[in-house]
Coordinates of C-alpha atoms and ligand atoms in Angstrom, one line a residue:
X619 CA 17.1 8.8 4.5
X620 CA 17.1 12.2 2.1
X621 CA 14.0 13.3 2.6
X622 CA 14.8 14.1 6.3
X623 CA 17.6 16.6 5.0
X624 CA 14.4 18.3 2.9
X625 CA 12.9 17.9 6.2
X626 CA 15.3 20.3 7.7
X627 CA 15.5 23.0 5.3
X628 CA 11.7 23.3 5.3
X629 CA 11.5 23.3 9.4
X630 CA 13.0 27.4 8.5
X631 CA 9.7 28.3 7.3
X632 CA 7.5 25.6 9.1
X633 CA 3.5 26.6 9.3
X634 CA 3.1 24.3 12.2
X635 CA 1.6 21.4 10.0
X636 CA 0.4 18.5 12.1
X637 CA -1.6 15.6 9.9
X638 CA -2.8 12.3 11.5
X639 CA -3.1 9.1 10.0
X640 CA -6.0 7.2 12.0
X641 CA -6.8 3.8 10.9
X642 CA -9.4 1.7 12.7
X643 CA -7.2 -1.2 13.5
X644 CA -10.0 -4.1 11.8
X645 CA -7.9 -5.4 9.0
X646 CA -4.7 -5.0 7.0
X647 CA -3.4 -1.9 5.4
X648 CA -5.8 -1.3 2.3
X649 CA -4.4 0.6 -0.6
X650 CA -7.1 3.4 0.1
X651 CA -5.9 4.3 3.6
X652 CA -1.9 3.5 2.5
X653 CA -2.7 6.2 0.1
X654 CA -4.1 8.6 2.7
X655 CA -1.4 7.9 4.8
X656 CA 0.9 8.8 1.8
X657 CA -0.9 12.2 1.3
X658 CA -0.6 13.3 5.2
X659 CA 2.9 12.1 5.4
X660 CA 3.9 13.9 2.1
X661 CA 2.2 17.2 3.6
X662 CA 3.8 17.2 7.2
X663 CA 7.1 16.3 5.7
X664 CA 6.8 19.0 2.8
X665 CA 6.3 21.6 5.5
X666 CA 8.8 20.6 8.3
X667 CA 5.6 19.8 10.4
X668 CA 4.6 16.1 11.5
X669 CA 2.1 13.0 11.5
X670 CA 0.2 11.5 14.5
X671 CA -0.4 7.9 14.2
X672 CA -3.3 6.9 16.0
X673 CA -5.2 3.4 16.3
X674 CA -8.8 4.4 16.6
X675 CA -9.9 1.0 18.2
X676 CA -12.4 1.8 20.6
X677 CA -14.4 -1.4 18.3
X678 CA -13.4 -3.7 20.9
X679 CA -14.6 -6.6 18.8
X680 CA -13.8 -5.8 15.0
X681 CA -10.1 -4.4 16.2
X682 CA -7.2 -7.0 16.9
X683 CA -3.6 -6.7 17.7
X684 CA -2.7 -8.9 14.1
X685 CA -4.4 -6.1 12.4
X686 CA -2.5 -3.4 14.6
X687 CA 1.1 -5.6 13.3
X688 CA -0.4 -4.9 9.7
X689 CA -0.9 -1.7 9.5
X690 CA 2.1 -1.0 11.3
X691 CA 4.3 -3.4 8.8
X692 CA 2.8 -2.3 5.8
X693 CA 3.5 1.3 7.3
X694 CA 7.2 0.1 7.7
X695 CA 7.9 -1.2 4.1
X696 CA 6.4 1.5 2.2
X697 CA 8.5 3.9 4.5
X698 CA 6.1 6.3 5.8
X699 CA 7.4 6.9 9.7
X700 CA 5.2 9.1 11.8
X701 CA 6.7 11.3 14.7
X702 CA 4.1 11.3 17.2
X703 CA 2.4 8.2 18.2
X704 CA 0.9 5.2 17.7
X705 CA -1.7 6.6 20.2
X706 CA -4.3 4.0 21.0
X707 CA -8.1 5.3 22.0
X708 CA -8.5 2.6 24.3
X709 CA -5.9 4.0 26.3
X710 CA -7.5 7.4 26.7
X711 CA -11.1 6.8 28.0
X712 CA -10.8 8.8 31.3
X713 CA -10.0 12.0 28.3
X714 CA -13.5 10.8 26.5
X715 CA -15.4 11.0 29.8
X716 CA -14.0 14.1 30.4
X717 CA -15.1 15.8 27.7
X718 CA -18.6 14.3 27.6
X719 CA -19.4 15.6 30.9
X720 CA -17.9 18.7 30.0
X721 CA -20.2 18.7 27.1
X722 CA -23.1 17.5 29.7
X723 CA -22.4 20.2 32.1
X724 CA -22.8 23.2 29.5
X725 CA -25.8 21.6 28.1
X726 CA -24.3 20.8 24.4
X727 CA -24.9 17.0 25.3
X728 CA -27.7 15.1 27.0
X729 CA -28.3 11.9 28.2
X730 CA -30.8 10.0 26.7
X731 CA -32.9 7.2 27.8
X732 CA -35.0 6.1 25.2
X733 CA -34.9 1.9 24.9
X734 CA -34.6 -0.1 21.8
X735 CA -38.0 -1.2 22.0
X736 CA -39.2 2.7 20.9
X737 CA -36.2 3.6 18.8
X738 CA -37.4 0.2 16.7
X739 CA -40.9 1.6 16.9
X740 CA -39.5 4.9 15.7
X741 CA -37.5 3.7 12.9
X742 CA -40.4 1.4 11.7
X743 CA -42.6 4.4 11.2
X744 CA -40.0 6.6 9.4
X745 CA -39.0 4.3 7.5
X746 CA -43.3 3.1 6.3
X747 CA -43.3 7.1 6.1
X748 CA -40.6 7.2 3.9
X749 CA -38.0 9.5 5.9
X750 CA -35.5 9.0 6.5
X751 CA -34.6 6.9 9.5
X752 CA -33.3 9.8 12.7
X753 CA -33.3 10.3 16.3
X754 CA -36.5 12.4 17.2
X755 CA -34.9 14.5 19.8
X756 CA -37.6 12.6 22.2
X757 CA -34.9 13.2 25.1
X758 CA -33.4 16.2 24.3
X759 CA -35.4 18.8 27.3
X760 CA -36.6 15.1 29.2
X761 CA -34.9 14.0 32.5
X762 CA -35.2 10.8 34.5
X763 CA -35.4 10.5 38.1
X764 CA -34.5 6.9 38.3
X765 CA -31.3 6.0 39.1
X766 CA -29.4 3.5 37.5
X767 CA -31.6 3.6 34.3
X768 CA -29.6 3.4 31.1
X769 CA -28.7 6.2 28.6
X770 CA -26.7 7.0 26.0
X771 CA -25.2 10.6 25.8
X772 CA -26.4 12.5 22.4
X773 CA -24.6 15.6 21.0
X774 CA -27.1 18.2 20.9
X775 CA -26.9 19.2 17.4
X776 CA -28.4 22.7 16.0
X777 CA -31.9 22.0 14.7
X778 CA -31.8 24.3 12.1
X779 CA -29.2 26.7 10.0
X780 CA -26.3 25.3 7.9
X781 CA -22.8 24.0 8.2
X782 CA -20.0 25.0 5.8
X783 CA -16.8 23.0 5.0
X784 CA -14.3 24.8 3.3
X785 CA -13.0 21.9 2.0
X786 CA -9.3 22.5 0.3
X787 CA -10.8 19.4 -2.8
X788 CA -14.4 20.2 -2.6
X789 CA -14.5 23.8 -2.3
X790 CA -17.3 24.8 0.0
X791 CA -19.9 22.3 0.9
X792 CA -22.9 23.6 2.5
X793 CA -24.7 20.8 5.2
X794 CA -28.4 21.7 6.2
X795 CA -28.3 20.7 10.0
X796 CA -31.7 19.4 9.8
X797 CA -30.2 16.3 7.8
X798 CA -28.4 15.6 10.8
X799 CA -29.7 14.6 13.9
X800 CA -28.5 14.0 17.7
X801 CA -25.7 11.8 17.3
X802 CA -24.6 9.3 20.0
X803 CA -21.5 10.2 21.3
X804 CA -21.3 7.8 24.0
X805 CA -22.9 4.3 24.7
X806 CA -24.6 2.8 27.6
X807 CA -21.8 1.1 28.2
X808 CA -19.4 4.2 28.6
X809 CA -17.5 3.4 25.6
X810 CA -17.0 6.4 23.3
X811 CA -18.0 7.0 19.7
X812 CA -16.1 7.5 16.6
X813 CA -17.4 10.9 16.2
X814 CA -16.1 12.2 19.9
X815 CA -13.3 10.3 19.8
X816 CA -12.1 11.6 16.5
X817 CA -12.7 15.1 17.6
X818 CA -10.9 15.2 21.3
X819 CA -8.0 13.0 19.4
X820 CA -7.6 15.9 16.9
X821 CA -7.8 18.4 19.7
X822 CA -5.4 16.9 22.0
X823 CA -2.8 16.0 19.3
X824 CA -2.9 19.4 17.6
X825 CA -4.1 18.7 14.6
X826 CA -4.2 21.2 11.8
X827 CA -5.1 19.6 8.4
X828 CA -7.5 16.6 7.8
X829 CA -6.5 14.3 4.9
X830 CA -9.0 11.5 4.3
X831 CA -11.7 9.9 2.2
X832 CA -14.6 12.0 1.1
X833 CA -17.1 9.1 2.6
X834 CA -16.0 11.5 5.5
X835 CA -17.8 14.5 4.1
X836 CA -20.9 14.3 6.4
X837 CA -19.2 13.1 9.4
X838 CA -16.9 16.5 9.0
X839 CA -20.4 18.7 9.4
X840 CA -21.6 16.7 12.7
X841 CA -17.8 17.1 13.9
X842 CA -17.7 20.2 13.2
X843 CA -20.5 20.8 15.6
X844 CA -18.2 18.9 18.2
X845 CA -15.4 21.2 17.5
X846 CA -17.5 24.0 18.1
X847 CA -19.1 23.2 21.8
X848 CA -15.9 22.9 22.7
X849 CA -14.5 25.7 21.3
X850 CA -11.8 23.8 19.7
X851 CA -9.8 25.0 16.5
X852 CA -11.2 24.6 13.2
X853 CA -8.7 22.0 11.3
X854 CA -7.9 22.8 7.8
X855 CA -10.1 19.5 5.5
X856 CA -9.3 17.9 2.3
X857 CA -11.6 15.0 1.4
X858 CA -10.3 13.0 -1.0
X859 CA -12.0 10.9 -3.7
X860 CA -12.7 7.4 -3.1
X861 CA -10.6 4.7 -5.1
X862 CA -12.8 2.6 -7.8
X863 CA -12.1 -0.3 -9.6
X864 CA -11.8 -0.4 -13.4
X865 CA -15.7 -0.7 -13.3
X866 CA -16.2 2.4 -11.7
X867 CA -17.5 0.8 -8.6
X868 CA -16.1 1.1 -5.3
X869 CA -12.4 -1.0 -4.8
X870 CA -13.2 -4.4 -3.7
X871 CA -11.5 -8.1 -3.5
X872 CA -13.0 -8.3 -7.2
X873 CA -10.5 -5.7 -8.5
X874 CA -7.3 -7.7 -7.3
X875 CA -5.5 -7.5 -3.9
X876 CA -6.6 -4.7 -1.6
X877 CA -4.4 -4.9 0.5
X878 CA -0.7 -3.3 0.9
X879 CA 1.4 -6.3 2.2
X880 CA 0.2 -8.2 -0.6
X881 CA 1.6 -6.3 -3.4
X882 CA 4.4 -6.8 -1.0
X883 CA 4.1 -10.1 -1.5
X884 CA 3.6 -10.1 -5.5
X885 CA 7.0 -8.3 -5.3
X886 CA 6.1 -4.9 -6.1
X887 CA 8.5 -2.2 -5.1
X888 CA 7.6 0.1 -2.4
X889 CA 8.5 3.6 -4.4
X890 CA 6.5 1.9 -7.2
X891 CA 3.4 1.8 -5.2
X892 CA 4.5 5.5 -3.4
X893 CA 4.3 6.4 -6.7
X894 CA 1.2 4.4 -8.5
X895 CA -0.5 5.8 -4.9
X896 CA 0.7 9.4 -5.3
X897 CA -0.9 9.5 -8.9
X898 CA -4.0 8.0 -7.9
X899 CA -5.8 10.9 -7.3
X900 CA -3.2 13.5 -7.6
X901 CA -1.4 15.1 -10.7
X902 CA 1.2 17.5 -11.4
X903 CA 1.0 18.4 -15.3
X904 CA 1.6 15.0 -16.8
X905 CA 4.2 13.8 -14.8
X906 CA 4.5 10.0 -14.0
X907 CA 7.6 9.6 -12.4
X908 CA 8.3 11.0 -8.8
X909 CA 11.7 10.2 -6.7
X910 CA 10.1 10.3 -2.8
X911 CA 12.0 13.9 -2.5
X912 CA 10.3 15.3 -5.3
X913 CA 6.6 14.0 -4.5
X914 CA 7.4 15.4 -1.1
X915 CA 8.2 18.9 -2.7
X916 CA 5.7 18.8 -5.3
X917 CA 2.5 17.3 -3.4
X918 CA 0.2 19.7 -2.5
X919 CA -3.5 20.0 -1.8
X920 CA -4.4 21.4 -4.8
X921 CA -3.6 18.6 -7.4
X922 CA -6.0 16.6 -5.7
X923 CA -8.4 15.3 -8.1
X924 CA -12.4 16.1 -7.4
X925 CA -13.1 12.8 -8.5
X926 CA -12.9 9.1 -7.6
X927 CA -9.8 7.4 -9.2
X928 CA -9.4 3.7 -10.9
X929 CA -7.2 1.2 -9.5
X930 CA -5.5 0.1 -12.6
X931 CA -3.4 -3.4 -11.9
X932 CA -1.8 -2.8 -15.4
X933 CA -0.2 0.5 -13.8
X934 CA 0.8 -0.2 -11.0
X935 CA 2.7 -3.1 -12.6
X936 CA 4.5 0.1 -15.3
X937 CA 5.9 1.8 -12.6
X938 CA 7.2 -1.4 -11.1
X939 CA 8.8 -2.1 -13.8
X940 CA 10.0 1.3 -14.5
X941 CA 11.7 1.1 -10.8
X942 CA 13.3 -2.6 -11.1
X943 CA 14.6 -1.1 -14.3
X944 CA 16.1 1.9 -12.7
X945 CA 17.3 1.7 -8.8
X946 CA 21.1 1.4 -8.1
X947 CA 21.6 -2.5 -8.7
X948 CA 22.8 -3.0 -4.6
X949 CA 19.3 -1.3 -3.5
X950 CA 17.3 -3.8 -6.2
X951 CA 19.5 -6.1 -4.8
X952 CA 18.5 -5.8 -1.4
X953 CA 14.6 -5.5 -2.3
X954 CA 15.2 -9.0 -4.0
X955 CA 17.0 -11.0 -1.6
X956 CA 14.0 -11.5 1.1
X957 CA 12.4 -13.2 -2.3
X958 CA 15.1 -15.3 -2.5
X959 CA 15.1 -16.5 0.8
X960 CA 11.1 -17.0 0.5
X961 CA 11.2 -19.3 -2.2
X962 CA 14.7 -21.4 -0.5
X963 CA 17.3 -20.3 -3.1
X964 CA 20.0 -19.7 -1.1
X965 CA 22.9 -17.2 -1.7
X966 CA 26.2 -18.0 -1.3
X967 CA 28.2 -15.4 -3.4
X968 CA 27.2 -12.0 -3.2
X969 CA 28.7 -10.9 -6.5
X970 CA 27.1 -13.8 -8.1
X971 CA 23.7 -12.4 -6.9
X972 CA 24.0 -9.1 -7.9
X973 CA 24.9 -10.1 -11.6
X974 CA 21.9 -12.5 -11.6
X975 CA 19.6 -9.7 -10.2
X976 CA 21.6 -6.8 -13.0
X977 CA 20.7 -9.9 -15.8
X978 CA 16.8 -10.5 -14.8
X979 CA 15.9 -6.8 -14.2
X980 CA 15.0 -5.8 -17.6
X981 CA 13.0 -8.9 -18.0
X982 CA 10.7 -8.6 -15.4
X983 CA 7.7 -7.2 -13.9
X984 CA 7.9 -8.1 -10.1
X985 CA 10.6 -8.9 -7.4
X986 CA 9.0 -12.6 -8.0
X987 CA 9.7 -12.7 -11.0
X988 CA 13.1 -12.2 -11.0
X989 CA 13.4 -15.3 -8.5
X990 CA 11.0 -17.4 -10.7
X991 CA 13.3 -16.9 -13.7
X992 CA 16.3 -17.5 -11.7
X993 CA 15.8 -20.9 -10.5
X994 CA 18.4 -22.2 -13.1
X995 CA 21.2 -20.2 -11.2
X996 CA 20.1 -21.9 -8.3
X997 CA 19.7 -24.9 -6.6
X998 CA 19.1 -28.5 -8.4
X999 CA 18.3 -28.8 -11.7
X1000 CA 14.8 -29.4 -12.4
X1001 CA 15.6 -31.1 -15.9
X1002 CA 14.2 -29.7 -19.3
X1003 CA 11.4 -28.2 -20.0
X1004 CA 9.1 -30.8 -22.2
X1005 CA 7.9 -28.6 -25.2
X1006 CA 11.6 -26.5 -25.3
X1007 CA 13.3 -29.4 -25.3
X1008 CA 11.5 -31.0 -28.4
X1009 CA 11.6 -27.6 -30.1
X1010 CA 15.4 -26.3 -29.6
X1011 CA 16.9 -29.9 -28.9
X1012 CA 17.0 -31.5 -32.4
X1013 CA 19.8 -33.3 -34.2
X1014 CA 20.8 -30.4 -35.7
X1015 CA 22.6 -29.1 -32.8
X1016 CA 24.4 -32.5 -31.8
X1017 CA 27.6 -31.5 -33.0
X1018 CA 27.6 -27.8 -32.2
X1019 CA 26.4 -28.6 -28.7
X1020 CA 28.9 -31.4 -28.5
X1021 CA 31.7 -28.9 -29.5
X1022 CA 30.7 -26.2 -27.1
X1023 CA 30.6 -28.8 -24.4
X1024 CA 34.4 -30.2 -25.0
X1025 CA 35.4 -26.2 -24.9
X1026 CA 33.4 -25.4 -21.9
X1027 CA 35.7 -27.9 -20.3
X1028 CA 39.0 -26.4 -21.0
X1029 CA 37.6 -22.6 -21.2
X1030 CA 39.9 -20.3 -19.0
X1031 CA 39.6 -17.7 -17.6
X1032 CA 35.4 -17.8 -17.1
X1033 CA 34.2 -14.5 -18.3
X1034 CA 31.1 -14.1 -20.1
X1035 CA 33.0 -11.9 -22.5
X1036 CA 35.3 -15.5 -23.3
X1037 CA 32.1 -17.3 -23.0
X1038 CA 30.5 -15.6 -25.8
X1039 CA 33.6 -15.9 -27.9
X1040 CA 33.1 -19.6 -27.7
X1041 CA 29.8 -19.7 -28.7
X1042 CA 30.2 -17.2 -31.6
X1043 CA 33.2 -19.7 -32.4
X1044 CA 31.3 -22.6 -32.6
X1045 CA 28.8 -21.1 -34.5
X1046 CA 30.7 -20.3 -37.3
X1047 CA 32.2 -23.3 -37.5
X1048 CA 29.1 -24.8 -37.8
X1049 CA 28.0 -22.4 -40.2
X1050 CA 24.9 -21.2 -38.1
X1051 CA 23.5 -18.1 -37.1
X1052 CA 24.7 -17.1 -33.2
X1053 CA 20.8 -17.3 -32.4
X1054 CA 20.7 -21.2 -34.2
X1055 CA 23.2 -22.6 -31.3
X1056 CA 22.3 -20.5 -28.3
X1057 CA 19.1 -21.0 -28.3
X1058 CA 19.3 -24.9 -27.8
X1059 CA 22.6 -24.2 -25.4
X1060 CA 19.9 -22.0 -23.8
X1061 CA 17.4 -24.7 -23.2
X1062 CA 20.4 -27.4 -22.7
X1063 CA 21.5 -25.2 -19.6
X1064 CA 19.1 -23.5 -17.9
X1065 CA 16.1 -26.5 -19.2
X1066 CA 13.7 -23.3 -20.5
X1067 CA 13.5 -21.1 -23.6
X1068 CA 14.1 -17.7 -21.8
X1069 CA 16.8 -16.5 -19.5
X1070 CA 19.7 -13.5 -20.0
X1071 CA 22.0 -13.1 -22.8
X1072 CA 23.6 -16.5 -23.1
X1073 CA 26.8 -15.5 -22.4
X1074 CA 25.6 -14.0 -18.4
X1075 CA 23.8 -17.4 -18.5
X1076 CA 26.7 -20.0 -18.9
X1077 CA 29.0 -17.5 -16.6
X1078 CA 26.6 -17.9 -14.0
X1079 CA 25.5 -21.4 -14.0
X1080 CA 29.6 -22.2 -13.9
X1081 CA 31.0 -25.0 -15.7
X1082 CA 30.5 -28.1 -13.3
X1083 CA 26.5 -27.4 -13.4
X1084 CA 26.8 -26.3 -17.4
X1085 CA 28.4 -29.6 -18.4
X1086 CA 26.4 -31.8 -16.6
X1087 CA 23.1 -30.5 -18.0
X1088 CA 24.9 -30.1 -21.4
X1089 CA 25.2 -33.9 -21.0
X1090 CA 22.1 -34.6 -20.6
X1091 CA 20.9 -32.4 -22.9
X1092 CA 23.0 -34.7 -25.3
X1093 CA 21.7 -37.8 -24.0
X1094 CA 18.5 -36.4 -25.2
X1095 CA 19.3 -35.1 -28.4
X1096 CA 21.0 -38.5 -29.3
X1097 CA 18.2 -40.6 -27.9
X1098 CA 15.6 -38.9 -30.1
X1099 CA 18.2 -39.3 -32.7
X1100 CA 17.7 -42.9 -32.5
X1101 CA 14.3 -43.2 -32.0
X1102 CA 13.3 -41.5 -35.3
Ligands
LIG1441 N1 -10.7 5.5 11.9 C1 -11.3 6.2 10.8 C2 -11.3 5.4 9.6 O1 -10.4 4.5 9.5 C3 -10.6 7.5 10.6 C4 -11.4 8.5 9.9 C5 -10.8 9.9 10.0 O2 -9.8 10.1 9.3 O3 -11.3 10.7 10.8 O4 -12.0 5.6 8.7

């Protein structure tokens, strides 16, 4: 693909750039994280350096392997490859343990044994007090002689001071520790937590720039906590704004599919949604249009918007059409023929196809689309569309179609250039406007009021299918002649 020779030339002046792009493997690819994705692929690729892909499943019970196929085939079609990974964290819990007894042994972690009966009591009370619901530190300087009792390990987090996130969207955001308290950062049951996890993940894998949603913000502070005890690296953090619907509330099922393999399915593009994705929350003057090379040598961190976007169907469907307009014809081509397939019209002559796909792609909004309006070229005959046929097939055009019927017969060679000599013959024999005649040969063909220049249209159904409709289209017309 291009982009990798942009790849190349940037590797000369590389900063070491390592993104990550860590979903929680519970669902399918949602726009917002496709979107994230997009931004940490666009940066490690602008700068020669590289994406980790990582499947933070340690949610033994929400995460499942179809969710994992999602991810990674919604991943695949939009065209985002990643060069380390997929890491799983379920692979790496003898690293987790490590680390928390590391964090155990220099006293930034403790265990803590406190039972759900007082941590109810405890949250009861807060809450009747009206603060707000935290871990009480009960633990913190308490040990227990019994064995086998139960803990959790907390993160001993700084009581009092502040945490600042230079945050490359945000600017600095300034965290008073005392909002946070000792976070879990392993179960009873030895099984890590997100925060830990996240944290030795990013260590290990060298990250060096965080790219994700700002619902992160607060996490960041207790992370950064994490990063600390273990004298880790700072990453460099951009939170970026959550994705609304038109209502200004968070995106949900309510706003339209959420999810990336079904504008997949709705036959929308994959550069138009690179694209609709790269402007959701990121601009460069007032430019709409981005080829993938230049959104990977224009995106930068900057352009990020502070605030929360709006998923805009109506959009999204523009800069589909924009790109079915404009890709070379055999790449369209090729995005169009799984649709084909899908929906059992079944191409036998490649040349044919691409002229059918060439005719439909200024007409349309979707992939789907172009194989809904292309049924005619394809398959049987459904017969005639009720309410075109009583509009366009009147006695008016017996003769004319009857004319262009006895020359289809004989017409050689079968060009649409010869084909639309004919009709323009027969209408001026007829002493009707071009539009008067093809309009009803339009419906008599195809069965519906709207398909490509007639001339494309009768070239590509082919004369065996063209006459036989055209007869009964005629049977039609002089049936209703009767009957009136
Ligand atoms: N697994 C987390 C999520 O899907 C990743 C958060 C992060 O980027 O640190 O929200």
């Amino acid at each position: 693909m291009q982009y990798n020779i942009y790849k190349l030339k940037q590797c000369v002046n590389s900063m070491n750039v390592v993104t990550r792009f860590p979903p929680s493997p519970t669902g399918d690819l949602h726009i917002g994280s496709a979107r994230t994705a997009l931004y940490n692929w666009l940066f490690a690729r602008k700068y020669g350096g590289e994406l980790v892909f990582r499947l933070e499943d340690t949610d033994r019970e929400r995460s499942t392997e179809q969710a994992v196929e999602a991810i990674v085939e919604g991943m695949r079609w939009l065209g985002l490859d990643y060069d380390s990974g997929p890491y799983y964290q379920t692979d790496r819990f003898k690293r987790y343990k490590e680390v928390v007894d590391q964090l155990l042994d220099s006293g930034c972690a403790y265990r803590c044994y406190c039972d759900r009966e007082r941590l109810d009591k405890l949250r009861e009370e807060q809450t009747a007090a009206k603060i707000k619901p935290r871990y009480d530190g009960y633990c913190r300087d308490r040990h227990s002689d019994v064995q086998n009792e139960s803990y959790v390990v907390r993160f001993r987090t700084p009581l009092n001071g502040t945490t600042k996130i230079d945050d490359k969207v945000h600017g600095l955001v300034t965290i008073e520790n005392s909002e946070l308290d000792d976070l879990i950062i392993m179960r009873s049951d030895g099984v890590p937590t997100y925060h830990l996890t996240v944290v030795v993940d990013d260590f290990d894998m060298n990250v060096t720039h965080i790219i994700r949603g700002d619902d992160h913000l607060n996490n960041t502070a207790r992370q950064l906590h994490i990063i600390e005890a273990l004298e880790a690296p700072r990453p460099v953090y951009a939170h970026i704004p959550m994705i609304n619907g038109v209502d200004g509330k968070r995106l949900s099922k309510r706003d339209g599919a959420t999810s990336v393999l079904s504008y997949r399915d709705e036959g929308i593009l994959p550069h138009a949604l690179l694209n609709y994705l790269v402007r959701l929350g990121w601009s460069q003057g007032d430019d709409e249009i981005f080829s993938i090379d230049q959104m990977i040598e224009q995106f930068n961190l900057d352009g990020i918007n502070k605030s929360a976007s709006a998923f805009d169907q109506e959009k999204l469907l523009w800069f589909n059409q924009h790109y079915i307009h404009e890709a070379p014809l055999e790449e369209l081509a090729e995005h169009a023929r799984p649709y084909f397939a899908k929906a059992g019209l079944h191409i036998k002559d490649e040349e044919k196809f691409r002229l059918v796909v060439g005719a439909q792609r200024t007409r349309v909004k979707t992939l789907v689309e172009i194989v809904e309006k292309s049924a005619p070229f394809y398959g049987p005959f459904l017969g005639h569309d009720e309410s075109a046929a009583k509009k366009h097939l009147r006695g008016i055009v017996l003769e004319p179609l009857e004319d262009i019927r006895e020359l289809l017969r004989e017409q050689n060679p079968w060009t649409a250039a010869e084909l639309h000599t004919l009709v323009e013959t027969v209408a001026s024999r007829s002493n009707m406007k071009l539009g008067k005649v093809a309009q009803p040969l339009r419906v008599a063909v195809t069965g519906v009021a709207a398909s490509p220049g007639i001339d494309v249209t009768l070239f590509l159904i082919g004369r065996e299918e063209c006459l036989k409709r055209l007869d009964l289209a005629l049977a039609y017309i002089k049936n209703r002649v009767q009957s009136a």
